[in-house]
Structure formats: structure tokens, C-alpha cells
mmCIF file of the C-alpha atoms, coordinates in Angstrom:
data_MODEL
# 
_entry.id   MODEL 
# 
loop_
_atom_site.group_PDB 
_atom_site.id 
_atom_site.type_symbol 
_atom_site.label_atom_id 
_atom_site.label_alt_id 
_atom_site.label_comp_id 
_atom_site.label_asym_id 
_atom_site.label_entity_id 
_atom_site.label_seq_id 
_atom_site.pdbx_PDB_ins_code 
_atom_site.Cartn_x 
_atom_site.Cartn_y 
_atom_site.Cartn_z 
_atom_site.occupancy 
_atom_site.B_iso_or_equiv 
_atom_site.pdbx_formal_charge 
_atom_site.auth_seq_id 
_atom_site.auth_comp_id 
_atom_site.auth_asym_id 
_atom_site.auth_atom_id 
_atom_site.pdbx_PDB_model_num 
ATOM 1   C CA . UNK A 1 1   ? -14.171 169.119 127.138 1.00 0.00 ? 1   UNK A CA 1 
ATOM 2   C CA . UNK A 1 2   ? -15.388 171.602 129.659 1.00 0.00 ? 2   UNK A CA 1 
ATOM 3   C CA . UNK A 1 3   ? -12.771 173.629 131.549 1.00 0.00 ? 3   UNK A CA 1 
ATOM 4   C CA . UNK A 1 4   ? -12.837 174.391 135.191 1.00 0.00 ? 4   UNK A CA 1 
ATOM 5   C CA . UNK A 1 5   ? -13.219 178.058 136.163 1.00 0.00 ? 5   UNK A CA 1 
ATOM 6   C CA . UNK A 1 6   ? -9.604  178.053 137.283 1.00 0.00 ? 6   UNK A CA 1 
ATOM 7   C CA . UNK A 1 7   ? -8.360  176.807 133.870 1.00 0.00 ? 7   UNK A CA 1 
ATOM 8   C CA . UNK A 1 8   ? -10.595 179.299 132.002 1.00 0.00 ? 8   UNK A CA 1 
ATOM 9   C CA . UNK A 1 9   ? -9.263  182.155 134.091 1.00 0.00 ? 9   UNK A CA 1 
ATOM 10  C CA . UNK A 1 10  ? -5.667  181.082 133.396 1.00 0.00 ? 10  UNK A CA 1 
ATOM 11  C CA . UNK A 1 11  ? -6.299  180.965 129.604 1.00 0.00 ? 11  UNK A CA 1 
ATOM 12  C CA . UNK A 1 12  ? -7.859  184.445 129.726 1.00 0.00 ? 12  UNK A CA 1 
ATOM 13  C CA . UNK A 1 13  ? -4.837  185.768 131.616 1.00 0.00 ? 13  UNK A CA 1 
ATOM 14  C CA . UNK A 1 14  ? -2.505  184.254 128.994 1.00 0.00 ? 14  UNK A CA 1 
ATOM 15  C CA . UNK A 1 15  ? -4.490  185.940 126.201 1.00 0.00 ? 15  UNK A CA 1 
ATOM 16  C CA . UNK A 1 16  ? -4.353  189.300 127.967 1.00 0.00 ? 16  UNK A CA 1 
ATOM 17  C CA . UNK A 1 17  ? -0.587  189.015 128.493 1.00 0.00 ? 17  UNK A CA 1 
ATOM 18  C CA . UNK A 1 18  ? -0.131  188.122 124.813 1.00 0.00 ? 18  UNK A CA 1 
ATOM 19  C CA . UNK A 1 19  ? -2.204  191.139 123.735 1.00 0.00 ? 19  UNK A CA 1 
ATOM 20  C CA . UNK A 1 20  ? -0.227  193.383 126.074 1.00 0.00 ? 20  UNK A CA 1 
ATOM 21  C CA . UNK A 1 21  ? 3.091   192.139 124.676 1.00 0.00 ? 21  UNK A CA 1 
ATOM 22  C CA . UNK A 1 22  ? 1.813   192.639 121.105 1.00 0.00 ? 22  UNK A CA 1 
ATOM 23  C CA . UNK A 1 23  ? 0.718   196.192 121.879 1.00 0.00 ? 23  UNK A CA 1 
ATOM 24  C CA . UNK A 1 24  ? 4.098   196.991 123.466 1.00 0.00 ? 24  UNK A CA 1 
ATOM 25  C CA . UNK A 1 25  ? 5.939   195.531 120.458 1.00 0.00 ? 25  UNK A CA 1 
ATOM 26  C CA . UNK A 1 26  ? 3.850   197.532 117.976 1.00 0.00 ? 26  UNK A CA 1 
ATOM 27  C CA . UNK A 1 27  ? 4.294   200.689 120.038 1.00 0.00 ? 27  UNK A CA 1 
ATOM 28  C CA . UNK A 1 28  ? 8.048   200.185 120.211 1.00 0.00 ? 28  UNK A CA 1 
ATOM 29  C CA . UNK A 1 29  ? 8.240   199.575 116.460 1.00 0.00 ? 29  UNK A CA 1 
ATOM 30  C CA . UNK A 1 30  ? 6.219   202.720 115.758 1.00 0.00 ? 30  UNK A CA 1 
ATOM 31  C CA . UNK A 1 31  ? 8.470   204.726 118.060 1.00 0.00 ? 31  UNK A CA 1 
ATOM 32  C CA . UNK A 1 32  ? 11.609  203.435 116.354 1.00 0.00 ? 32  UNK A CA 1 
ATOM 33  C CA . UNK A 1 33  ? 10.138  204.240 112.926 1.00 0.00 ? 33  UNK A CA 1 
ATOM 34  C CA . UNK A 1 34  ? 9.153   207.746 114.030 1.00 0.00 ? 34  UNK A CA 1 
ATOM 35  C CA . UNK A 1 35  ? 12.588  208.353 115.540 1.00 0.00 ? 35  UNK A CA 1 
ATOM 36  C CA . UNK A 1 36  ? 14.303  207.119 112.386 1.00 0.00 ? 36  UNK A CA 1 
ATOM 37  C CA . UNK A 1 37  ? 12.115  209.352 110.274 1.00 0.00 ? 37  UNK A CA 1 
ATOM 38  C CA . UNK A 1 38  ? 13.000  212.395 112.389 1.00 0.00 ? 38  UNK A CA 1 
ATOM 39  C CA . UNK A 1 39  ? 16.712  211.575 112.022 1.00 0.00 ? 39  UNK A CA 1 
ATOM 40  C CA . UNK A 1 40  ? 16.273  211.243 108.245 1.00 0.00 ? 40  UNK A CA 1 
ATOM 41  C CA . UNK A 1 41  ? 14.439  214.564 108.037 1.00 0.00 ? 41  UNK A CA 1 
ATOM 42  C CA . UNK A 1 42  ? 17.110  216.262 110.123 1.00 0.00 ? 42  UNK A CA 1 
ATOM 43  C CA . UNK A 1 43  ? 19.817  214.908 107.817 1.00 0.00 ? 43  UNK A CA 1 
ATOM 44  C CA . UNK A 1 44  ? 17.899  216.045 104.745 1.00 0.00 ? 44  UNK A CA 1 
ATOM 45  C CA . UNK A 1 45  ? 17.460  219.522 106.212 1.00 0.00 ? 45  UNK A CA 1 
ATOM 46  C CA . UNK A 1 46  ? 21.160  219.733 107.049 1.00 0.00 ? 46  UNK A CA 1 
ATOM 47  C CA . UNK A 1 47  ? 22.098  218.764 103.476 1.00 0.00 ? 47  UNK A CA 1 
ATOM 48  C CA . UNK A 1 48  ? 19.702  221.353 102.016 1.00 0.00 ? 48  UNK A CA 1 
ATOM 49  C CA . UNK A 1 49  ? 21.133  224.089 104.247 1.00 0.00 ? 49  UNK A CA 1 
ATOM 50  C CA . UNK A 1 50  ? 24.726  223.168 103.353 1.00 0.00 ? 50  UNK A CA 1 
ATOM 51  C CA . UNK A 1 51  ? 23.894  223.256 99.640  1.00 0.00 ? 51  UNK A CA 1 
ATOM 52  C CA . UNK A 1 52  ? 22.071  226.572 100.113 1.00 0.00 ? 52  UNK A CA 1 
ATOM 53  C CA . UNK A 1 53  ? 25.076  228.169 101.824 1.00 0.00 ? 53  UNK A CA 1 
ATOM 54  C CA . UNK A 1 54  ? 27.370  227.051 98.996  1.00 0.00 ? 54  UNK A CA 1 
ATOM 55  C CA . UNK A 1 55  ? 24.939  228.190 96.290  1.00 0.00 ? 55  UNK A CA 1 
ATOM 56  C CA . UNK A 1 56  ? 24.275  231.591 97.843  1.00 0.00 ? 56  UNK A CA 1 
ATOM 57  C CA . UNK A 1 57  ? 28.030  232.133 98.242  1.00 0.00 ? 57  UNK A CA 1 
ATOM 58  C CA . UNK A 1 58  ? 28.544  231.371 94.552  1.00 0.00 ? 58  UNK A CA 1 
ATOM 59  C CA . UNK A 1 59  ? 25.746  233.763 93.573  1.00 0.00 ? 59  UNK A CA 1 
ATOM 60  C CA . UNK A 1 60  ? 27.234  236.517 95.745  1.00 0.00 ? 60  UNK A CA 1 
ATOM 61  C CA . UNK A 1 61  ? 30.624  236.013 94.118  1.00 0.00 ? 61  UNK A CA 1 
ATOM 62  C CA . UNK A 1 62  ? 29.208  236.305 90.608  1.00 0.00 ? 62  UNK A CA 1 
ATOM 63  C CA . UNK A 1 63  ? 27.173  239.417 91.439  1.00 0.00 ? 63  UNK A CA 1 
ATOM 64  C CA . UNK A 1 64  ? 30.243  241.009 93.009  1.00 0.00 ? 64  UNK A CA 1 
ATOM 65  C CA . UNK A 1 65  ? 31.956  240.637 89.609  1.00 0.00 ? 65  UNK A CA 1 
ATOM 66  C CA . UNK A 1 66  ? 29.060  242.026 87.527  1.00 0.00 ? 66  UNK A CA 1 
ATOM 67  C CA . UNK A 1 67  ? 30.398  244.403 84.866  1.00 0.00 ? 67  UNK A CA 1 
ATOM 68  C CA . UNK A 1 68  ? 28.681  247.800 84.422  1.00 0.00 ? 68  UNK A CA 1 
ATOM 69  C CA . UNK A 1 69  ? 28.788  247.594 80.612  1.00 0.00 ? 69  UNK A CA 1 
ATOM 70  C CA . UNK A 1 70  ? 26.356  249.870 78.782  1.00 0.00 ? 70  UNK A CA 1 
ATOM 71  C CA . UNK A 1 71  ? 25.054  249.475 75.262  1.00 0.00 ? 71  UNK A CA 1 
ATOM 72  C CA . UNK A 1 72  ? 25.922  252.067 72.619  1.00 0.00 ? 72  UNK A CA 1 
ATOM 73  C CA . UNK A 1 73  ? 23.176  254.004 70.829  1.00 0.00 ? 73  UNK A CA 1 
ATOM 74  C CA . UNK A 1 74  ? 23.330  256.839 68.273  1.00 0.00 ? 74  UNK A CA 1 
ATOM 75  C CA . UNK A 1 75  ? 22.413  259.218 71.102  1.00 0.00 ? 75  UNK A CA 1 
ATOM 76  C CA . UNK A 1 76  ? 25.205  257.971 73.348  1.00 0.00 ? 76  UNK A CA 1 
ATOM 77  C CA . UNK A 1 77  ? 25.502  255.311 76.080  1.00 0.00 ? 77  UNK A CA 1 
ATOM 78  C CA . UNK A 1 78  ? 22.350  253.258 76.499  1.00 0.00 ? 78  UNK A CA 1 
ATOM 79  C CA . UNK A 1 79  ? 21.067  250.949 79.249  1.00 0.00 ? 79  UNK A CA 1 
ATOM 80  C CA . UNK A 1 80  ? 23.421  248.844 81.308  1.00 0.00 ? 80  UNK A CA 1 
ATOM 81  C CA . UNK A 1 81  ? 23.594  245.140 80.442  1.00 0.00 ? 81  UNK A CA 1 
ATOM 82  C CA . UNK A 1 82  ? 21.603  243.958 83.447  1.00 0.00 ? 82  UNK A CA 1 
ATOM 83  C CA . UNK A 1 83  ? 18.050  242.652 83.289  1.00 0.00 ? 83  UNK A CA 1 
ATOM 84  C CA . UNK A 1 84  ? 16.334  241.940 86.582  1.00 0.00 ? 84  UNK A CA 1 
ATOM 85  C CA . UNK A 1 85  ? 12.910  240.345 86.892  1.00 0.00 ? 85  UNK A CA 1 
ATOM 86  C CA . UNK A 1 86  ? 11.067  238.940 89.921  1.00 0.00 ? 86  UNK A CA 1 
ATOM 87  C CA . UNK A 1 87  ? 11.811  235.358 88.821  1.00 0.00 ? 87  UNK A CA 1 
ATOM 88  C CA . UNK A 1 88  ? 15.267  235.775 87.209  1.00 0.00 ? 88  UNK A CA 1 
ATOM 89  C CA . UNK A 1 89  ? 18.167  238.120 86.508  1.00 0.00 ? 89  UNK A CA 1 
ATOM 90  C CA . UNK A 1 90  ? 20.794  238.309 83.771  1.00 0.00 ? 90  UNK A CA 1 
ATOM 91  C CA . UNK A 1 91  ? 24.055  240.240 83.883  1.00 0.00 ? 91  UNK A CA 1 
ATOM 92  C CA . UNK A 1 92  ? 27.495  240.333 82.264  1.00 0.00 ? 92  UNK A CA 1 
ATOM 93  C CA . UNK A 1 93  ? 30.766  239.436 83.941  1.00 0.00 ? 93  UNK A CA 1 
ATOM 94  C CA . UNK A 1 94  ? 34.288  238.439 82.978  1.00 0.00 ? 94  UNK A CA 1 
ATOM 95  C CA . UNK A 1 95  ? 35.399  234.832 83.016  1.00 0.00 ? 95  UNK A CA 1 
ATOM 96  C CA . UNK A 1 96  ? 37.132  233.712 86.195  1.00 0.00 ? 96  UNK A CA 1 
ATOM 97  C CA . UNK A 1 97  ? 39.518  231.609 84.148  1.00 0.00 ? 97  UNK A CA 1 
ATOM 98  C CA . UNK A 1 98  ? 38.764  228.275 85.842  1.00 0.00 ? 98  UNK A CA 1 
ATOM 99  C CA . UNK A 1 99  ? 36.018  226.113 84.368  1.00 0.00 ? 99  UNK A CA 1 
ATOM 100 C CA . UNK A 1 100 ? 34.492  228.900 82.259  1.00 0.00 ? 100 UNK A CA 1 
ATOM 101 C CA . UNK A 1 101 ? 35.625  229.896 78.778  1.00 0.00 ? 101 UNK A CA 1 
ATOM 102 C CA . UNK A 1 102 ? 37.703  233.066 78.476  1.00 0.00 ? 102 UNK A CA 1 
ATOM 103 C CA . UNK A 1 103 ? 36.075  236.398 77.703  1.00 0.00 ? 103 UNK A CA 1 
ATOM 104 C CA . UNK A 1 104 ? 32.783  237.995 78.719  1.00 0.00 ? 104 UNK A CA 1 
ATOM 105 C CA . UNK A 1 105 ? 30.004  235.795 80.033  1.00 0.00 ? 105 UNK A CA 1 
ATOM 106 C CA . UNK A 1 106 ? 26.260  236.280 80.305  1.00 0.00 ? 106 UNK A CA 1 
ATOM 107 C CA . UNK A 1 107 ? 25.037  234.872 83.610  1.00 0.00 ? 107 UNK A CA 1 
ATOM 108 C CA . UNK A 1 108 ? 21.357  234.080 84.194  1.00 0.00 ? 108 UNK A CA 1 
ATOM 109 C CA . UNK A 1 109 ? 20.005  233.058 87.593  1.00 0.00 ? 109 UNK A CA 1 
ATOM 110 C CA . UNK A 1 110 ? 16.356  232.083 87.850  1.00 0.00 ? 110 UNK A CA 1 
ATOM 111 C CA . UNK A 1 111 ? 13.720  230.024 89.626  1.00 0.00 ? 111 UNK A CA 1 
ATOM 112 C CA . UNK A 1 112 ? 12.566  227.149 87.451  1.00 0.00 ? 112 UNK A CA 1 
ATOM 113 C CA . UNK A 1 113 ? 9.148   226.750 89.060  1.00 0.00 ? 113 UNK A CA 1 
ATOM 114 C CA . UNK A 1 114 ? 8.219   223.409 90.488  1.00 0.00 ? 114 UNK A CA 1 
ATOM 115 C CA . UNK A 1 115 ? 9.582   219.896 90.180  1.00 0.00 ? 115 UNK A CA 1 
ATOM 116 C CA . UNK A 1 116 ? 9.744   216.812 92.426  1.00 0.00 ? 116 UNK A CA 1 
ATOM 117 C CA . UNK A 1 117 ? 6.074   216.081 91.927  1.00 0.00 ? 117 UNK A CA 1 
ATOM 118 C CA . UNK A 1 118 ? 5.011   219.721 92.136  1.00 0.00 ? 118 UNK A CA 1 
ATOM 119 C CA . UNK A 1 119 ? 6.358   220.390 95.645  1.00 0.00 ? 119 UNK A CA 1 
ATOM 120 C CA . UNK A 1 120 ? 9.530   222.367 95.059  1.00 0.00 ? 120 UNK A CA 1 
ATOM 121 C CA . UNK A 1 121 ? 11.779  223.784 92.364  1.00 0.00 ? 121 UNK A CA 1 
ATOM 122 C CA . UNK A 1 122 ? 15.358  225.015 92.047  1.00 0.00 ? 122 UNK A CA 1 
ATOM 123 C CA . UNK A 1 123 ? 17.272  228.201 91.485  1.00 0.00 ? 123 UNK A CA 1 
ATOM 124 C CA . UNK A 1 124 ? 19.324  227.532 88.368  1.00 0.00 ? 124 UNK A CA 1 
ATOM 125 C CA . UNK A 1 125 ? 22.503  229.173 87.156  1.00 0.00 ? 125 UNK A CA 1 
ATOM 126 C CA . UNK A 1 126 ? 23.274  229.464 83.413  1.00 0.00 ? 126 UNK A CA 1 
ATOM 127 C CA . UNK A 1 127 ? 26.581  230.741 81.980  1.00 0.00 ? 127 UNK A CA 1 
ATOM 128 C CA . UNK A 1 128 ? 26.821  231.616 78.286  1.00 0.00 ? 128 UNK A CA 1 
ATOM 129 C CA . UNK A 1 129 ? 29.874  233.081 76.510  1.00 0.00 ? 129 UNK A CA 1 
ATOM 130 C CA . UNK A 1 130 ? 29.034  236.304 74.672  1.00 0.00 ? 130 UNK A CA 1 
ATOM 131 C CA . UNK A 1 131 ? 29.502  235.779 70.963  1.00 0.00 ? 131 UNK A CA 1 
ATOM 132 C CA . UNK A 1 132 ? 30.818  238.485 68.680  1.00 0.00 ? 132 UNK A CA 1 
ATOM 133 C CA . UNK A 1 133 ? 29.931  237.891 65.057  1.00 0.00 ? 133 UNK A CA 1 
ATOM 134 C CA . UNK A 1 134 ? 29.088  234.189 65.301  1.00 0.00 ? 134 UNK A CA 1 
ATOM 135 C CA . UNK A 1 135 ? 26.398  232.006 66.831  1.00 0.00 ? 135 UNK A CA 1 
ATOM 136 C CA . UNK A 1 136 ? 26.915  230.071 70.026  1.00 0.00 ? 136 UNK A CA 1 
ATOM 137 C CA . UNK A 1 137 ? 27.050  226.299 69.988  1.00 0.00 ? 137 UNK A CA 1 
ATOM 138 C CA . UNK A 1 138 ? 24.567  224.499 72.285  1.00 0.00 ? 138 UNK A CA 1 
ATOM 139 C CA . UNK A 1 139 ? 27.365  222.923 74.355  1.00 0.00 ? 139 UNK A CA 1 
ATOM 140 C CA . UNK A 1 140 ? 28.740  226.377 75.202  1.00 0.00 ? 140 UNK A CA 1 
ATOM 141 C CA . UNK A 1 141 ? 25.962  226.891 77.725  1.00 0.00 ? 141 UNK A CA 1 
ATOM 142 C CA . UNK A 1 142 ? 26.690  225.562 81.226  1.00 0.00 ? 142 UNK A CA 1 
ATOM 143 C CA . UNK A 1 143 ? 23.860  225.018 83.719  1.00 0.00 ? 143 UNK A CA 1 
ATOM 144 C CA . UNK A 1 144 ? 24.119  224.306 87.434  1.00 0.00 ? 144 UNK A CA 1 
ATOM 145 C CA . UNK A 1 145 ? 21.710  224.117 90.343  1.00 0.00 ? 145 UNK A CA 1 
ATOM 146 C CA . UNK A 1 146 ? 22.557  226.820 92.864  1.00 0.00 ? 146 UNK A CA 1 
ATOM 147 C CA . UNK A 1 147 ? 19.835  226.139 95.437  1.00 0.00 ? 147 UNK A CA 1 
ATOM 148 C CA . UNK A 1 148 ? 17.529  223.108 95.410  1.00 0.00 ? 148 UNK A CA 1 
ATOM 149 C CA . UNK A 1 149 ? 14.336  222.250 97.328  1.00 0.00 ? 149 UNK A CA 1 
ATOM 150 C CA . UNK A 1 150 ? 12.941  225.763 96.860  1.00 0.00 ? 150 UNK A CA 1 
ATOM 151 C CA . UNK A 1 151 ? 9.190   226.133 97.397  1.00 0.00 ? 151 UNK A CA 1 
ATOM 152 C CA . UNK A 1 152 ? 9.144   229.685 96.032  1.00 0.00 ? 152 UNK A CA 1 
ATOM 153 C CA . UNK A 1 153 ? 11.596  232.464 95.180  1.00 0.00 ? 153 UNK A CA 1 
ATOM 154 C CA . UNK A 1 154 ? 11.517  236.154 94.267  1.00 0.00 ? 154 UNK A CA 1 
ATOM 155 C CA . UNK A 1 155 ? 14.207  238.685 93.375  1.00 0.00 ? 155 UNK A CA 1 
ATOM 156 C CA . UNK A 1 156 ? 14.068  242.445 94.007  1.00 0.00 ? 156 UNK A CA 1 
ATOM 157 C CA . UNK A 1 157 ? 16.551  245.247 93.328  1.00 0.00 ? 157 UNK A CA 1 
ATOM 158 C CA . UNK A 1 158 ? 17.671  248.344 95.230  1.00 0.00 ? 158 UNK A CA 1 
ATOM 159 C CA . UNK A 1 159 ? 19.192  251.426 93.679  1.00 0.00 ? 159 UNK A CA 1 
ATOM 160 C CA . UNK A 1 160 ? 18.525  254.364 91.338  1.00 0.00 ? 160 UNK A CA 1 
ATOM 161 C CA . UNK A 1 161 ? 17.383  253.343 87.879  1.00 0.00 ? 161 UNK A CA 1 
ATOM 162 C CA . UNK A 1 162 ? 18.729  256.559 86.316  1.00 0.00 ? 162 UNK A CA 1 
ATOM 163 C CA . UNK A 1 163 ? 20.937  259.470 87.277  1.00 0.00 ? 163 UNK A CA 1 
ATOM 164 C CA . UNK A 1 164 ? 19.308  261.935 89.637  1.00 0.00 ? 164 UNK A CA 1 
ATOM 165 C CA . UNK A 1 165 ? 16.627  259.555 90.959  1.00 0.00 ? 165 UNK A CA 1 
ATOM 166 C CA . UNK A 1 166 ? 16.540  258.442 94.589  1.00 0.00 ? 166 UNK A CA 1 
ATOM 167 C CA . UNK A 1 167 ? 17.456  254.854 95.400  1.00 0.00 ? 167 UNK A CA 1 
ATOM 168 C CA . UNK A 1 168 ? 14.506  252.556 96.117  1.00 0.00 ? 168 UNK A CA 1 
ATOM 169 C CA . UNK A 1 169 ? 13.477  248.909 95.925  1.00 0.00 ? 169 UNK A CA 1 
ATOM 170 C CA . UNK A 1 170 ? 12.179  247.722 92.526  1.00 0.00 ? 170 UNK A CA 1 
ATOM 171 C CA . UNK A 1 171 ? 10.549  244.506 91.322  1.00 0.00 ? 171 UNK A CA 1 
ATOM 172 C CA . UNK A 1 172 ? 12.145  244.954 87.883  1.00 0.00 ? 172 UNK A CA 1 
ATOM 173 C CA . UNK A 1 173 ? 15.519  246.350 86.892  1.00 0.00 ? 173 UNK A CA 1 
ATOM 174 C CA . UNK A 1 174 ? 15.412  246.867 83.112  1.00 0.00 ? 174 UNK A CA 1 
ATOM 175 C CA . UNK A 1 175 ? 16.533  249.702 80.832  1.00 0.00 ? 175 UNK A CA 1 
ATOM 176 C CA . UNK A 1 176 ? 18.514  251.179 83.730  1.00 0.00 ? 176 UNK A CA 1 
ATOM 177 C CA . UNK A 1 177 ? 21.639  253.255 83.228  1.00 0.00 ? 177 UNK A CA 1 
ATOM 178 C CA . UNK A 1 178 ? 23.469  251.606 86.125  1.00 0.00 ? 178 UNK A CA 1 
ATOM 179 C CA . UNK A 1 179 ? 23.655  248.368 88.062  1.00 0.00 ? 179 UNK A CA 1 
ATOM 180 C CA . UNK A 1 180 ? 21.547  247.966 91.213  1.00 0.00 ? 180 UNK A CA 1 
ATOM 181 C CA . UNK A 1 181 ? 23.310  248.472 94.513  1.00 0.00 ? 181 UNK A CA 1 
ATOM 182 C CA . UNK A 1 182 ? 21.692  245.402 96.080  1.00 0.00 ? 182 UNK A CA 1 
ATOM 183 C CA . UNK A 1 183 ? 19.975  242.260 94.829  1.00 0.00 ? 183 UNK A CA 1 
ATOM 184 C CA . UNK A 1 184 ? 17.632  240.608 97.295  1.00 0.00 ? 184 UNK A CA 1 
ATOM 185 C CA . UNK A 1 185 ? 16.524  236.977 97.127  1.00 0.00 ? 185 UNK A CA 1 
ATOM 186 C CA . UNK A 1 186 ? 13.568  235.833 99.188  1.00 0.00 ? 186 UNK A CA 1 
ATOM 187 C CA . UNK A 1 187 ? 12.833  232.127 99.040  1.00 0.00 ? 187 UNK A CA 1 
ATOM 188 C CA . UNK A 1 188 ? 11.185  229.318 100.992 1.00 0.00 ? 188 UNK A CA 1 
ATOM 189 C CA . UNK A 1 189 ? 13.232  226.168 101.573 1.00 0.00 ? 189 UNK A CA 1 
ATOM 190 C CA . UNK A 1 190 ? 11.683  222.732 101.979 1.00 0.00 ? 190 UNK A CA 1 
ATOM 191 C CA . UNK A 1 191 ? 13.754  221.119 104.739 1.00 0.00 ? 191 UNK A CA 1 
ATOM 192 C CA . UNK A 1 192 ? 11.795  217.885 104.743 1.00 0.00 ? 192 UNK A CA 1 
ATOM 193 C CA . UNK A 1 193 ? 8.657   218.282 106.801 1.00 0.00 ? 193 UNK A CA 1 
ATOM 194 C CA . UNK A 1 194 ? 8.933   222.025 107.339 1.00 0.00 ? 194 UNK A CA 1 
ATOM 195 C CA . UNK A 1 195 ? 9.394   225.139 105.214 1.00 0.00 ? 195 UNK A CA 1 
ATOM 196 C CA . UNK A 1 196 ? 11.820  227.841 106.316 1.00 0.00 ? 196 UNK A CA 1 
ATOM 197 C CA . UNK A 1 197 ? 12.068  231.370 104.845 1.00 0.00 ? 197 UNK A CA 1 
ATOM 198 C CA . UNK A 1 198 ? 15.352  232.465 103.291 1.00 0.00 ? 198 UNK A CA 1 
ATOM 199 C CA . UNK A 1 199 ? 16.156  236.194 103.004 1.00 0.00 ? 199 UNK A CA 1 
ATOM 200 C CA . UNK A 1 200 ? 19.474  237.092 101.354 1.00 0.00 ? 200 UNK A CA 1 
ATOM 201 C CA . UNK A 1 201 ? 20.922  240.373 100.091 1.00 0.00 ? 201 UNK A CA 1 
ATOM 202 C CA . UNK A 1 202 ? 23.902  240.614 97.713  1.00 0.00 ? 202 UNK A CA 1 
ATOM 203 C CA . UNK A 1 203 ? 25.920  243.762 97.117  1.00 0.00 ? 203 UNK A CA 1 
ATOM 204 C CA . UNK A 1 204 ? 26.856  244.722 93.555  1.00 0.00 ? 204 UNK A CA 1 
ATOM 205 C CA . UNK A 1 205 ? 30.094  246.725 93.897  1.00 0.00 ? 205 UNK A CA 1 
ATOM 206 C CA . UNK A 1 206 ? 30.167  247.932 90.277  1.00 0.00 ? 206 UNK A CA 1 
ATOM 207 C CA . UNK A 1 207 ? 26.947  249.957 90.649  1.00 0.00 ? 207 UNK A CA 1 
# 
């Protein structure tokens, strides 16, 4: 049946109104999704920052308790038991007497590279009791994640490697006769949608 011009115009107006309502609905849904995503990212970033603060505080506490123990050689005292590399550091400290076994502990903190599909990695914390005269059992090594969602990390060390030398920043701290005065950690945190730089310095009182 043929429609009058008036009826055809009314049908066209109905179609336009329907398209307009559909566009508004889709736009509203997209806005709600985008808003929800921003809230989720903000929550993720807040969780990462909270975990980072706790992890960096723990690392500072362990470094503050680093023991300036030197090896013994036939010629006298040798290097201090502290090995610092750009991607990790190992030092000796005494047990705090809580969850760790009693005695001297070897603590290693390092960046494990990348995980989570190649995007980020973690700064891991390993505690191993120092054995005297017997091998360690595998379950005597405790591992924790200090800082997660790390896109990159690098350690550097400030101090004098040997007596009589001026203090300076070093990429490596090995075969030194004393502990470094400062340990610096530079990292990039993935806060969910954005990467923020992290620059921390820890004092080593026993140096």
C-alpha cells in the first residue's frame, strides 16, 4: 500500500528518534565503561603505591642492619661481605628473631626481569641462613616480593671502596673493604595505564 507524504514523514521521524536514542544509549554506556575503567586503574595504582611503600620500608630496615663483616685472608682482613650489582645486592645481617631463623643471614635483593606477559617484573627479597660446616636445606631459603609491577630497576652505591679513596657513586660494589654509605634504587612503576619513576636512597649506618 502506498503511504501518504504525511505518513512517510512521520515514519522517517520515528526512525530518526530511534537512531538518536540508540546513539545516546551507546554513548552513555561507553562513558560508564570508561569511567569504571579509570576508577579501576586508580585503585590498582593506589594498591601498587601502598605495596611499594611497605616494600621500600622493609628494604631500608634490612640495609640499616647490614653487618660490616670482613673475610679473613692470610694477609689480614679481606673484603667486606657485601656484593652490589646494578640488578641485585647481597649483604649479611643478624636475624631479627621474628620469622627468620636465629644467627647470621645472607639477604639478596634483586630485580627478576619481566613477568606478567613481558610488561613488568618484581624486586624480590631472599633470606638464607649462613651455614657453618653443613649444607643448607632448600626450605631454609625464604623469598618474598618487596615491590611488584616494576617496569625496570637499577641499584647504585655511594661511598669509598677502600681506605683513602674519595666517596663517589658506583655501579658495582664488590671487593670493597667497607659497606657503602648509601644504596640507591631507581625503578619505574606500572600504575595501570601510566609509568611513574621511583627514586629511593637508603642509608647504611654500619659503613
